[in-house]
Coordinates of C-alpha atoms in Angstrom, one line a residue:
M4 CA 105.7 4.3 105.1
S5 CA 102.7 6.4 104.8
C6 CA 100.0 6.9 107.0
P7 CA 96.8 4.6 107.0
W8 CA 94.4 7.2 108.5
S9 CA 93.0 7.9 104.9
C10 CA 88.6 8.2 103.3
Q11 CA 87.0 8.9 100.4
H12 CA 87.0 12.2 101.9
H13 CA 90.7 13.0 103.3
R14 CA 94.0 11.2 103.3
C15 CA 97.3 11.8 105.7
P16 CA 100.4 12.3 103.2
V17 CA 102.7 12.2 106.2
P18 CA 104.7 8.9 107.0
C19 CA 103.5 7.2 110.1
G20 CA 104.5 8.1 113.0
S21 CA 104.1 11.4 112.4
P22 CA 101.1 13.5 113.7
C23 CA 98.2 13.5 111.0
V24 CA 97.9 16.8 109.1
R25 CA 94.4 16.1 107.6
L26 CA 91.3 16.7 108.9
P27 CA 88.5 14.8 110.8
C28 CA 86.0 13.0 109.1
D29 CA 82.8 13.0 111.1
L30 CA 80.5 11.1 108.7
R31 CA 79.2 7.4 109.7
C32 CA 80.7 4.8 107.6
P33 CA 79.2 3.6 104.6
E34 CA 80.6 -0.2 104.4
V35 CA 79.4 -3.2 106.4
L36 CA 80.5 -5.4 108.5
E37 CA 80.8 -9.0 108.1
C38 CA 78.4 -10.2 109.7
G39 CA 75.9 -8.1 107.0
H40 CA 75.2 -5.0 109.6
P41 CA 76.1 -1.5 108.5
C42 CA 79.4 -0.7 110.8
P43 CA 78.8 1.6 113.4
S44 CA 82.3 3.5 113.2
L45 CA 83.4 6.8 111.1
C46 CA 84.7 6.9 107.9
G47 CA 88.2 6.0 108.0
E48 CA 88.0 3.7 110.7
P49 CA 89.0 0.3 110.3
C50 CA 86.0 -1.8 110.6
A51 CA 87.4 -4.9 111.3
K52 CA 88.5 -3.8 114.5
Q53 CA 84.6 -2.2 115.4
R54 CA 81.9 -4.4 117.4
C55 CA 78.2 -4.1 115.7
H56 CA 75.8 -3.1 118.0
Q57 CA 73.0 -5.6 116.4
C58 CA 75.3 -8.5 116.6
A59 CA 76.3 -7.3 120.8
S60 CA 75.6 -9.3 123.8
V61 CA 72.9 -8.4 126.3
Q62 CA 75.5 -7.8 128.5
E63 CA 77.6 -5.3 126.3
R64 CA 74.5 -3.4 125.0
E65 CA 74.1 -2.3 129.0
K66 CA 77.9 -1.0 128.7
V67 CA 77.8 2.6 128.9
V68 CA 79.5 3.8 126.1
D69 CA 78.7 7.7 126.6
L70 CA 80.3 9.1 129.7
I71 CA 78.8 12.2 129.0
L72 CA 75.1 11.3 128.6
G73 CA 75.4 8.3 130.6
N74 CA 74.4 6.1 127.4
T75 CA 74.8 2.3 126.7
I76 CA 74.6 1.1 123.3
E77 CA 70.6 0.3 123.2
D78 CA 70.2 3.5 124.1
L79 CA 71.7 5.0 120.0
D80 CA 70.1 5.7 118.0
P81 CA 71.5 3.1 114.1
A82 CA 70.1 5.6 111.8
S83 CA 71.7 9.8 113.8
D84 CA 74.8 10.5 112.4
D85 CA 75.5 12.6 115.9
L86 CA 78.5 11.9 116.8
D87 CA 77.1 11.0 120.3
N88 CA 75.5 7.8 118.5
I89 CA 78.5 7.0 116.3
T90 CA 81.2 4.4 118.1
I91 CA 85.0 3.7 117.9
A92 CA 86.3 0.4 119.4
L93 CA 89.8 0.8 120.8
G94 CA 92.6 -1.9 120.8
C95 CA 92.0 -2.8 124.2
G96 CA 88.9 -3.9 123.5
H97 CA 86.1 -1.3 125.2
T98 CA 84.2 0.5 123.1
F99 CA 82.6 4.5 123.1
T100 CA 81.1 7.3 121.3
V101 CA 83.2 9.4 119.1
E102 CA 81.4 12.4 121.7
T103 CA 83.1 10.8 124.5
L104 CA 86.5 10.0 122.7
D105 CA 86.7 14.0 121.4
G106 CA 86.2 15.3 124.7
I107 CA 89.1 12.6 126.3
C108 CA 91.9 13.4 123.7
E109 CA 90.3 16.9 123.7
L110 CA 90.4 17.5 119.7
T111 CA 90.0 21.1 120.0
H112 CA 93.1 21.3 120.8
A113 CA 94.4 19.7 117.7
Y114 CA 91.9 21.1 115.2
E115 CA 90.0 24.1 114.7
K116 CA 86.5 24.5 114.6
D117 CA 83.8 25.9 113.0
I118 CA 81.2 26.7 116.1
T119 CA 78.3 27.6 113.6
T120 CA 78.6 24.7 111.1
N121 CA 80.4 22.6 113.3
Q122 CA 82.8 22.0 111.3
W123 CA 86.4 21.1 111.5
T124 CA 88.6 23.5 109.5
A125 CA 92.2 23.7 109.9
L126 CA 94.6 21.9 112.0
N127 CA 95.9 23.6 115.3
F128 CA 98.4 22.6 118.1
T129 CA 100.1 25.7 118.6
Q130 CA 100.8 24.6 122.1
S131 CA 104.6 23.5 123.0
S132 CA 104.0 22.7 126.3
F133 CA 104.3 18.5 127.1
V134 CA 101.2 16.6 125.3
K135 CA 100.2 14.0 127.6
T136 CA 99.0 10.0 126.0
P137 CA 95.3 10.4 126.5
G138 CA 94.0 6.4 128.0
C139 CA 90.4 4.5 127.3
P140 CA 88.5 5.3 130.1
T141 CA 88.2 1.6 131.7
C142 CA 91.4 0.5 131.5
R143 CA 93.3 3.6 130.9
H144 CA 95.4 1.6 127.8
P145 CA 96.2 4.2 125.0
I146 CA 94.6 5.4 122.3
D147 CA 94.9 4.7 119.3
A148 CA 92.2 4.8 116.9
R149 CA 93.1 6.5 113.4
R150 CA 90.7 9.8 114.0
Y151 CA 93.3 10.7 117.4
G152 CA 96.7 10.4 115.9
R153 CA 97.3 14.1 115.6
V154 CA 96.7 14.0 119.7
T155 CA 98.3 10.2 120.3
K156 CA 101.9 10.8 118.2
R157 CA 102.2 13.4 119.1
S158 CA 102.2 12.7 123.3
N159 CA 104.3 9.6 121.9
L160 CA 106.9 11.6 120.2
D161 CA 107.0 13.9 123.5
L162 CA 107.3 10.3 125.5
L163 CA 110.0 9.5 123.5
E164 CA 111.8 13.6 123.7
R165 CA 111.2 13.7 127.5
N166 CA 113.0 10.0 127.7
I167 CA 116.4 10.8 125.4
A168 CA 116.2 14.1 127.0
T169 CA 117.1 12.3 130.5
K170 CA 119.1 10.3 129.2
M171 CA 121.4 12.6 127.4
A172 CA 121.6 14.4 130.3
K173 CA 123.2 12.0 132.1
Q174 CA 126.0 11.4 129.7
L175 CA 127.1 15.1 129.3
R176 CA 127.2 15.0 133.2
S177 CA 129.0 12.0 133.4
V178 CA 131.7 13.5 131.1
H179 CA 131.5 16.5 132.6
S180 CA 132.4 14.8 136.0
V181 CA 135.5 13.7 133.7
W182 CA 136.7 16.9 132.9
A183 CA 136.0 18.3 135.9
A184 CA 138.3 16.2 137.1
L185 CA 141.0 16.9 134.9
D186 CA 145.0 17.9 135.9
H187 CA 145.5 20.3 132.7
L188 CA 149.3 21.4 134.6
S189 CA 150.3 17.7 134.6
L190 CA 149.1 17.6 131.1
E191 CA 150.9 20.2 130.2
K192 CA 154.1 19.5 132.1
T193 CA 153.9 16.4 130.2
V194 CA 153.4 17.5 126.5
T195 CA 156.2 20.1 126.8
S196 CA 158.6 17.4 128.5
Q197 CA 158.4 15.6 125.0
V198 CA 158.5 18.6 123.0
T199 CA 161.8 17.8 120.6
H200 CA 163.6 19.7 118.0
R201 CA 163.6 18.1 114.6
P202 CA 166.1 19.4 112.3
Q203 CA 165.8 17.0 109.9
F204 CA 161.8 17.7 108.8
T205 CA 161.1 20.2 105.6
K206 CA 157.5 20.8 103.9
G207 CA 157.7 22.1 100.4
P208 CA 155.6 24.4 99.2
K209 CA 153.0 22.3 97.7
A210 CA 152.6 20.5 101.0
L211 CA 151.7 23.1 102.6
D212 CA 149.4 24.4 100.1
K213 CA 148.3 20.8 100.1
H214 CA 147.6 21.1 104.3
A215 CA 146.3 24.2 103.9
E216 CA 143.4 23.2 101.5
F217 CA 142.7 20.2 103.5
R218 CA 142.3 22.5 106.6
N219 CA 140.0 25.1 104.2
I220 CA 137.7 22.5 103.1
L221 CA 137.1 21.6 106.5
L222 CA 136.4 24.7 107.7
S223 CA 134.2 26.0 104.9
N224 CA 131.9 22.4 105.1
T225 CA 128.6 24.1 105.7
V226 CA 127.5 20.7 107.2
Q227 CA 125.6 21.4 110.9
S228 CA 127.5 18.9 112.5
V229 CA 131.6 19.5 115.0
V230 CA 134.8 18.7 113.8
P231 CA 134.6 15.1 113.7
L232 CA 137.3 13.8 116.3
D233 CA 139.2 11.9 113.7
V234 CA 140.9 15.4 112.5
F235 CA 142.7 15.8 115.1
N236 CA 143.5 12.1 115.8
R237 CA 144.1 9.2 113.3
S238 CA 143.9 11.9 110.3
L239 CA 146.2 14.9 112.3
P240 CA 149.0 14.9 110.2
K241 CA 147.0 15.1 106.9
Y242 CA 145.0 18.6 108.5
S243 CA 147.7 19.7 110.6
G244 CA 151.3 19.0 108.3
L245 CA 153.3 18.1 111.3
P246 CA 156.1 15.6 111.5
K247 CA 154.9 12.0 112.1
A248 CA 156.9 11.8 115.2
D249 CA 155.6 15.2 117.1
S250 CA 151.5 13.4 115.8
D251 CA 151.7 11.1 117.1
Q252 CA 153.5 12.1 120.6
W253 CA 151.0 14.2 120.7
R254 CA 148.1 12.3 120.0
K255 CA 149.5 10.0 122.9
D256 CA 150.4 13.0 125.2
V257 CA 146.9 14.5 125.0
E258 CA 144.5 11.2 124.5
P259 CA 142.2 12.1 128.1
L260 CA 141.8 15.3 125.8
L261 CA 140.9 13.0 122.9
Q262 CA 138.9 10.5 124.8
I263 CA 136.5 13.0 126.3
Y264 CA 135.7 14.7 122.6
E265 CA 135.1 11.5 121.7
Q266 CA 132.7 10.5 124.5
V267 CA 130.8 14.3 123.9
T268 CA 130.5 13.3 119.5
K269 CA 128.6 10.2 120.6
V270 CA 126.4 12.1 122.4
L271 CA 126.0 14.9 119.8
E272 CA 124.9 11.7 117.3
T273 CA 122.0 10.4 119.4
R274 CA 119.1 11.9 117.0
T275 CA 115.4 11.3 118.6
A276 CA 112.3 10.0 117.4
H277 CA 110.9 13.3 117.7
T278 CA 113.5 14.7 115.2
S279 CA 113.3 11.8 112.3
A280 CA 109.5 12.4 112.7
Y281 CA 109.6 16.4 112.3
E282 CA 112.5 16.2 109.7
A283 CA 110.3 14.0 107.6
S284 CA 106.9 15.6 108.0
F285 CA 107.9 19.2 107.2
S286 CA 110.0 18.2 104.1
M287 CA 107.0 16.5 102.5
L288 CA 104.8 19.2 103.5
Y289 CA 106.8 21.8 102.4
E290 CA 107.6 20.5 99.1
A291 CA 103.8 19.7 98.6
E292 CA 102.5 23.2 99.5
L293 CA 105.0 24.7 97.6
R294 CA 104.3 22.8 94.7
S295 CA 100.7 23.8 95.3
A296 CA 101.2 27.5 95.9
L297 CA 103.3 27.6 92.7
M298 CA 100.1 25.3 90.3
G299 CA 97.4 27.5 92.3
P300 CA 95.2 30.0 90.4
N301 CA 96.4 32.7 92.4
P302 CA 99.9 32.0 93.5
P303 CA 101.6 34.2 97.0
Q304 CA 104.2 36.8 96.0
Y305 CA 106.3 34.6 98.3
P306 CA 105.7 31.1 97.3
E307 CA 108.6 29.6 99.8
R308 CA 107.6 31.6 102.6
Y309 CA 104.0 30.8 102.4
A310 CA 105.1 27.6 102.0
L311 CA 107.1 27.8 105.1
R312 CA 104.3 29.2 107.6
I313 CA 101.8 26.4 106.4
S314 CA 104.1 23.7 106.9
K315 CA 105.0 25.0 110.0
L316 CA 101.3 25.2 111.4
K317 CA 100.3 21.6 110.0
V318 CA 103.4 19.5 110.9
G319 CA 101.6 19.0 114.3
M320 CA 104.6 19.5 116.7
T321 CA 106.9 22.0 117.7
P322 CA 110.9 21.5 116.5
P323 CA 112.6 18.9 118.6
R324 CA 114.0 20.6 121.9
A325 CA 115.6 18.4 123.7
D326 CA 118.5 16.9 121.4
T327 CA 119.0 20.3 120.3
R328 CA 119.6 21.8 123.4
F329 CA 121.9 18.6 124.6
A330 CA 123.7 19.1 121.5
V331 CA 124.4 23.4 121.9
E332 CA 125.5 22.2 125.5
G333 CA 127.9 19.4 123.8
I334 CA 129.2 22.1 121.6
W335 CA 130.1 24.2 124.2
L336 CA 131.9 21.5 126.0
T337 CA 133.7 20.0 122.5
I338 CA 134.9 24.4 122.4
D339 CA 136.1 24.3 125.6
V340 CA 138.2 20.6 125.1
R341 CA 140.0 22.6 122.0
F342 CA 140.6 25.6 124.0
A343 CA 142.8 23.5 126.3
L344 CA 144.1 21.2 123.0
G345 CA 145.0 24.9 121.5
T346 CA 147.0 26.4 125.0
L347 CA 148.8 22.6 124.7
A348 CA 149.6 23.4 120.7
E349 CA 150.6 26.8 121.7
R350 CA 153.2 26.1 124.9
V351 CA 155.0 23.5 121.9
F352 CA 154.8 26.3 119.7
S353 CA 156.3 28.6 122.2
H354 CA 158.8 26.5 123.1
L355 CA 160.0 25.2 119.8
A356 CA 160.6 29.2 118.5
S357 CA 162.6 29.5 121.5
Q358 CA 165.6 27.3 121.1
P359 CA 168.5 28.8 119.6
E360 CA 168.2 25.6 117.3
R361 CA 164.6 26.1 115.8
N362 CA 163.2 24.4 112.7
Q363 CA 161.2 27.0 111.1
A364 CA 159.3 24.5 108.9
Q365 CA 158.5 22.4 112.0
I366 CA 157.6 25.6 114.2
D367 CA 155.4 26.9 111.1
A368 CA 153.7 23.8 111.0
W369 CA 152.4 23.8 115.1
G370 CA 151.8 27.3 114.2
H371 CA 149.3 26.5 111.6
F372 CA 147.6 23.7 113.5
T373 CA 147.2 25.8 116.4
A374 CA 145.8 28.4 114.5
F375 CA 143.4 25.6 112.9
I376 CA 141.9 24.6 116.5
Y377 CA 141.0 28.2 117.3
N378 CA 139.5 28.4 113.8
T379 CA 137.4 25.2 114.5
C380 CA 136.0 27.0 117.4
S381 CA 134.9 30.0 115.9
R382 CA 133.0 27.5 113.1
D383 CA 131.6 25.4 115.7
A384 CA 130.4 28.1 118.2
G385 CA 128.3 29.5 115.1
I386 CA 127.1 26.3 114.3
A387 CA 126.2 25.9 118.3
F388 CA 124.3 29.4 117.4
K389 CA 122.7 28.3 114.9
L390 CA 121.1 25.2 116.5
A391 CA 120.3 27.8 119.8
S392 CA 118.1 29.9 117.3
S393 CA 116.2 27.2 115.8
T394 CA 114.4 26.4 118.5
Q395 CA 114.6 30.4 120.2
A396 CA 116.8 29.0 123.1
H397 CA 117.4 32.5 124.0
R398 CA 119.6 32.0 126.7
Q399 CA 121.7 29.7 124.9
Q400 CA 121.8 31.9 122.1
L401 CA 123.9 34.3 124.3
L402 CA 126.4 31.8 126.2
T403 CA 127.3 30.7 122.3
S404 CA 127.8 34.4 121.5
M405 CA 129.9 34.5 124.3
R406 CA 132.0 31.6 122.9
I407 CA 132.4 33.5 119.5
I408 CA 133.9 36.6 121.3
K409 CA 136.4 34.2 123.5
S410 CA 137.5 31.8 120.0
A411 CA 138.0 35.0 118.8
W412 CA 140.1 36.5 121.5
R413 CA 142.6 33.1 121.7
A414 CA 142.8 33.1 117.8
T415 CA 144.1 36.8 117.9
Q416 CA 145.7 35.8 121.0
F417 CA 148.1 33.5 118.9
L418 CA 148.6 35.4 116.1
V419 CA 150.8 38.1 118.1
I420 CA 152.3 35.0 119.5
S421 CA 153.1 33.6 116.1
R422 CA 154.5 36.6 114.9
Q423 CA 156.3 37.8 117.4
S424 CA 158.4 34.2 116.7
Q425 CA 159.0 35.7 113.8
G426 CA 160.0 38.7 114.6
M427 CA 157.7 40.8 112.7
A428 CA 156.6 41.8 116.1
S429 CA 160.6 44.0 116.7
D430 CA 159.4 46.2 113.7
I431 CA 158.2 49.3 114.7
E432 CA 156.2 49.4 111.1
E433 CA 155.0 46.0 111.3
R434 CA 153.9 46.3 115.4
E435 CA 151.7 49.2 114.3
I436 CA 150.0 46.7 111.8
L437 CA 149.9 44.3 113.8
T438 CA 148.3 46.5 116.9
R439 CA 145.7 48.1 114.4
E440 CA 144.3 44.5 113.7
V441 CA 144.3 43.6 116.9
E442 CA 142.7 47.1 118.0
D443 CA 140.0 46.4 115.0
R444 CA 139.3 42.7 115.9
L445 CA 139.0 44.0 119.7
S446 CA 136.4 46.8 118.1
L447 CA 134.4 45.2 116.4
Q448 CA 134.1 42.4 119.1
R449 CA 132.8 44.8 121.0
R450 CA 130.4 46.4 119.1
N451 CA 129.0 42.5 118.4
A452 CA 128.5 42.5 122.2
E453 CA 126.7 45.5 122.8
A454 CA 124.3 44.5 120.1
I455 CA 124.1 40.7 122.1
R456 CA 123.1 41.8 125.0
E457 CA 121.0 44.7 124.0
T458 CA 118.9 41.9 121.3
Y459 CA 118.2 39.8 124.3
I460 CA 117.7 41.6 126.9
R461 CA 114.7 43.7 124.5
Q462 CA 113.9 40.8 122.2
G463 CA 114.9 37.8 124.2
G464 CA 113.3 38.4 127.4
L465 CA 116.7 37.7 129.4
S466 CA 116.7 39.7 132.6
R467 CA 119.6 42.5 133.1
E468 CA 120.6 40.5 135.7
V469 CA 120.9 37.4 133.9
V470 CA 122.8 39.1 130.9
E471 CA 125.6 40.9 133.4
R472 CA 125.9 36.9 135.6
D473 CA 126.0 35.1 132.4
F474 CA 128.0 37.6 129.9
D475 CA 128.5 40.5 130.3
V476 CA 131.1 39.7 133.1
P477 CA 132.9 36.8 131.6
V478 CA 133.4 39.4 128.3
R479 CA 134.4 42.0 130.4
E480 CA 136.9 39.6 131.0
C481 CA 138.1 38.8 127.6
F482 CA 138.4 42.2 126.8
K483 CA 140.1 43.2 130.1
Y484 CA 143.0 40.4 128.0
W485 CA 142.2 42.2 124.9
E486 CA 143.0 45.8 125.9
D487 CA 146.3 44.4 128.2
L488 CA 147.7 42.7 124.5
V489 CA 146.8 45.7 123.0
T490 CA 148.8 48.0 125.4
T491 CA 151.9 45.5 125.2
L492 CA 152.0 46.2 121.5
K493 CA 152.6 50.3 121.7
R494 CA 155.5 49.7 124.1
P495 CA 157.5 48.6 121.4
A496 CA 160.7 47.1 124.0
V497 CA 157.6 44.6 125.7
F498 CA 156.8 41.5 124.1
Y499 CA 153.6 39.8 125.1
S500 CA 154.3 36.4 126.8
A501 CA 150.3 34.7 127.2
V502 CA 149.8 33.6 130.8
S503 CA 147.0 30.8 131.2
E504 CA 144.2 30.3 133.9
K505 CA 146.0 27.6 135.2
E506 CA 148.9 29.7 135.7
L507 CA 146.9 32.2 137.3
Q508 CA 145.7 30.0 139.3
E509 CA 149.1 28.9 140.8
V510 CA 150.5 32.6 141.2
V511 CA 147.3 33.8 143.1
G512 CA 147.8 30.5 145.2
S513 CA 151.1 30.8 146.1
F514 CA 150.7 34.1 148.3
K515 CA 149.4 31.6 151.0
E516 CA 149.8 35.1 153.3
F517 CA 146.6 36.4 152.2
S518 CA 143.9 35.1 154.0
H519 CA 140.6 37.3 152.7
R520 CA 140.7 39.6 149.2
G521 CA 141.8 42.9 148.3
H522 CA 145.5 42.9 147.8
W523 CA 145.7 42.3 143.6
Y524 CA 146.1 45.2 141.2
T525 CA 147.0 46.4 138.1
C526 CA 149.5 49.5 137.1
P527 CA 147.9 51.8 134.1
N528 CA 149.2 50.0 131.6
G529 CA 147.5 46.6 133.2
H530 CA 150.7 44.8 134.9
I531 CA 150.1 43.2 138.0
F532 CA 151.4 43.8 141.5
T533 CA 150.3 43.0 145.2
I534 CA 149.8 45.3 148.6
G535 CA 150.5 43.5 151.4
E536 CA 149.1 43.9 155.4
C537 CA 145.3 45.2 154.9
G538 CA 145.6 45.4 150.7
G539 CA 145.3 49.6 150.9
A540 CA 147.7 51.6 149.7
M541 CA 149.4 53.6 151.6
Q542 CA 152.9 54.3 150.1
I543 CA 154.0 55.7 145.9
S544 CA 156.1 53.2 144.0
R545 CA 156.6 52.4 140.5
C546 CA 155.7 49.4 138.2
H547 CA 158.3 46.9 137.7
E548 CA 157.6 46.1 134.1
C549 CA 156.3 49.4 132.5
G550 CA 157.8 52.3 135.3
S551 CA 154.2 53.7 135.8
T552 CA 153.0 55.1 138.8
I553 CA 151.4 52.7 141.8
G554 CA 149.9 52.2 145.2
G555 CA 148.6 55.6 147.0
S556 CA 148.2 56.7 150.3
N557 CA 145.6 56.6 153.0
H558 CA 144.5 53.2 151.8
Q559 CA 143.4 55.3 148.3
T560 CA 144.9 53.9 145.0
V561 CA 146.8 56.7 142.4
D562 CA 144.6 56.8 139.2
G563 CA 145.6 54.8 137.0
V564 CA 145.5 51.4 139.4
Q565 CA 142.9 49.4 139.0
Q566 CA 141.8 46.4 141.5
A567 CA 142.4 43.0 139.2
A568 CA 139.1 41.5 139.2
N569 CA 140.3 38.3 137.8
L570 CA 142.6 37.5 140.4
E571 CA 140.2 38.3 142.9
R572 CA 137.7 36.1 141.7
I573 CA 140.6 33.5 141.8
A574 CA 141.6 34.0 145.2
A575 CA 137.5 33.5 146.0
T576 CA 137.6 30.0 144.5
Q577 CA 140.8 29.1 146.6
G578 CA 138.8 30.3 149.8
A579 CA 139.9 34.0 149.8
A580 CA 137.5 35.5 152.1
A581 CA 136.0 39.1 151.4
S582 CA 138.1 41.7 152.4
P583 CA 136.7 43.5 156.0
W584 CA 138.1 46.7 154.8
R585 CA 135.9 50.0 153.9
W586 CA 138.9 50.4 150.9
N587 CA 137.9 47.2 149.7
N588 CA 134.9 45.7 150.4
N589 CA 133.8 45.4 146.7
V590 CA 136.0 41.9 146.2

């Protein structure tokens, strides 16, 4: 439905409900009311709603209609075209001069005015803050005159935006609480206990290609929405190529994770009225401005950019932020859920690959499925980044970048596990090729991380403290795991085995005698060892994994030994006190 605010001088082209994009008309209405007297209002206001000044009762004529000058209807000059002599009747039944209502609605914030000619010249509304709904000075009923549609409709949308933001925040908090309470160790035990060797399962090349095609189509889909739940649920056999029995058992075992995923996707489907109005108005304005630019006598050099800039100014509202903000946070949670699904799929894969009797077709199917899970994480992290960029939410961009790097790490980690299961890692030449690939991926992500942190410090306005806490610390930990993987691959006699966060927590928690932090270390090649008592090194020893020199003397460790910062952080979360000793006072 088109906007009803139109007159012989101006017309509003956007849909009804969107902030108006036409200029106000300050001319008197030329129409005559049903009583036969001239309309006392403005051009473009509905005559049927107006109150005739000449037919008004004595009591009505004595009411103040100009709050600035204190004038009543009796004081107004019906022959004057000044706005303090023209009135608008509101839906609540009260009447005021245009000058009064213009001030109440702060019309100069919505439009630009030439102070010399006193004419409206352009659209404004550059502020991004919440716009309050203007109300009648007498009864506070929302002002509904067409002249103020740019203000009132924007304020209505802002109010709806705030309400939907509250609702989405509440829904996401509820899902987060379920996610936080999930027993991941119990879930992993359930999944691994149900792993079944299926010697009769086979997959021909054509079938494998078909499953790969389905996966590639989904991953290359440009639709800006997360991977649907159905991909991991009913349509799982189509995308994974798993045996049907494996697929059915998997869906049953990981149902708690799928339920969380479903709840988040429902939140992500929420669209605010602000979003619908913004998209409808912006699209219409862009097409009109582009057409006008191309058909004009002096078309701009870049008509698309010109149309985009003018449309952003005219649209009268900021890009919707509430559903965008919570959409990004919701996508983060779906990625975290998929990290958990990937970890469980890895366990199934590794269990099948370690059995003396193994069906390579079944193992390959689980390998393709696991890699696919991590690839969907990378895809949707990219979508989250675009959403955060659309509203210039710099901190969300930073946190999303961290998830992009983590997705790349998880995919790389499983690549090595997969290659090992195929025997490639035991061949020296193949192992060297794999090592270079892992190193190249690490180098790429290091460059990306450095560019990201500098961008958001310099251009994003984020403090170094925020970037350090929210990005540098988790990314450094991720890179440390990555470096450990490279170190392991460079030692041909050692095979890599991924250790989950939950397993690390179990290991740290088993050392009940460590009441304070400062006991966890890594050798020069990244292997973990502990020092008892006070946590200070007092003797030289050898790493049980690689033979490197570890330990130290006089509470000083030998070169190459480092504090295991990730394990110390886990110890802190489990209640271990800060180290009281000066040689470990950093943990």
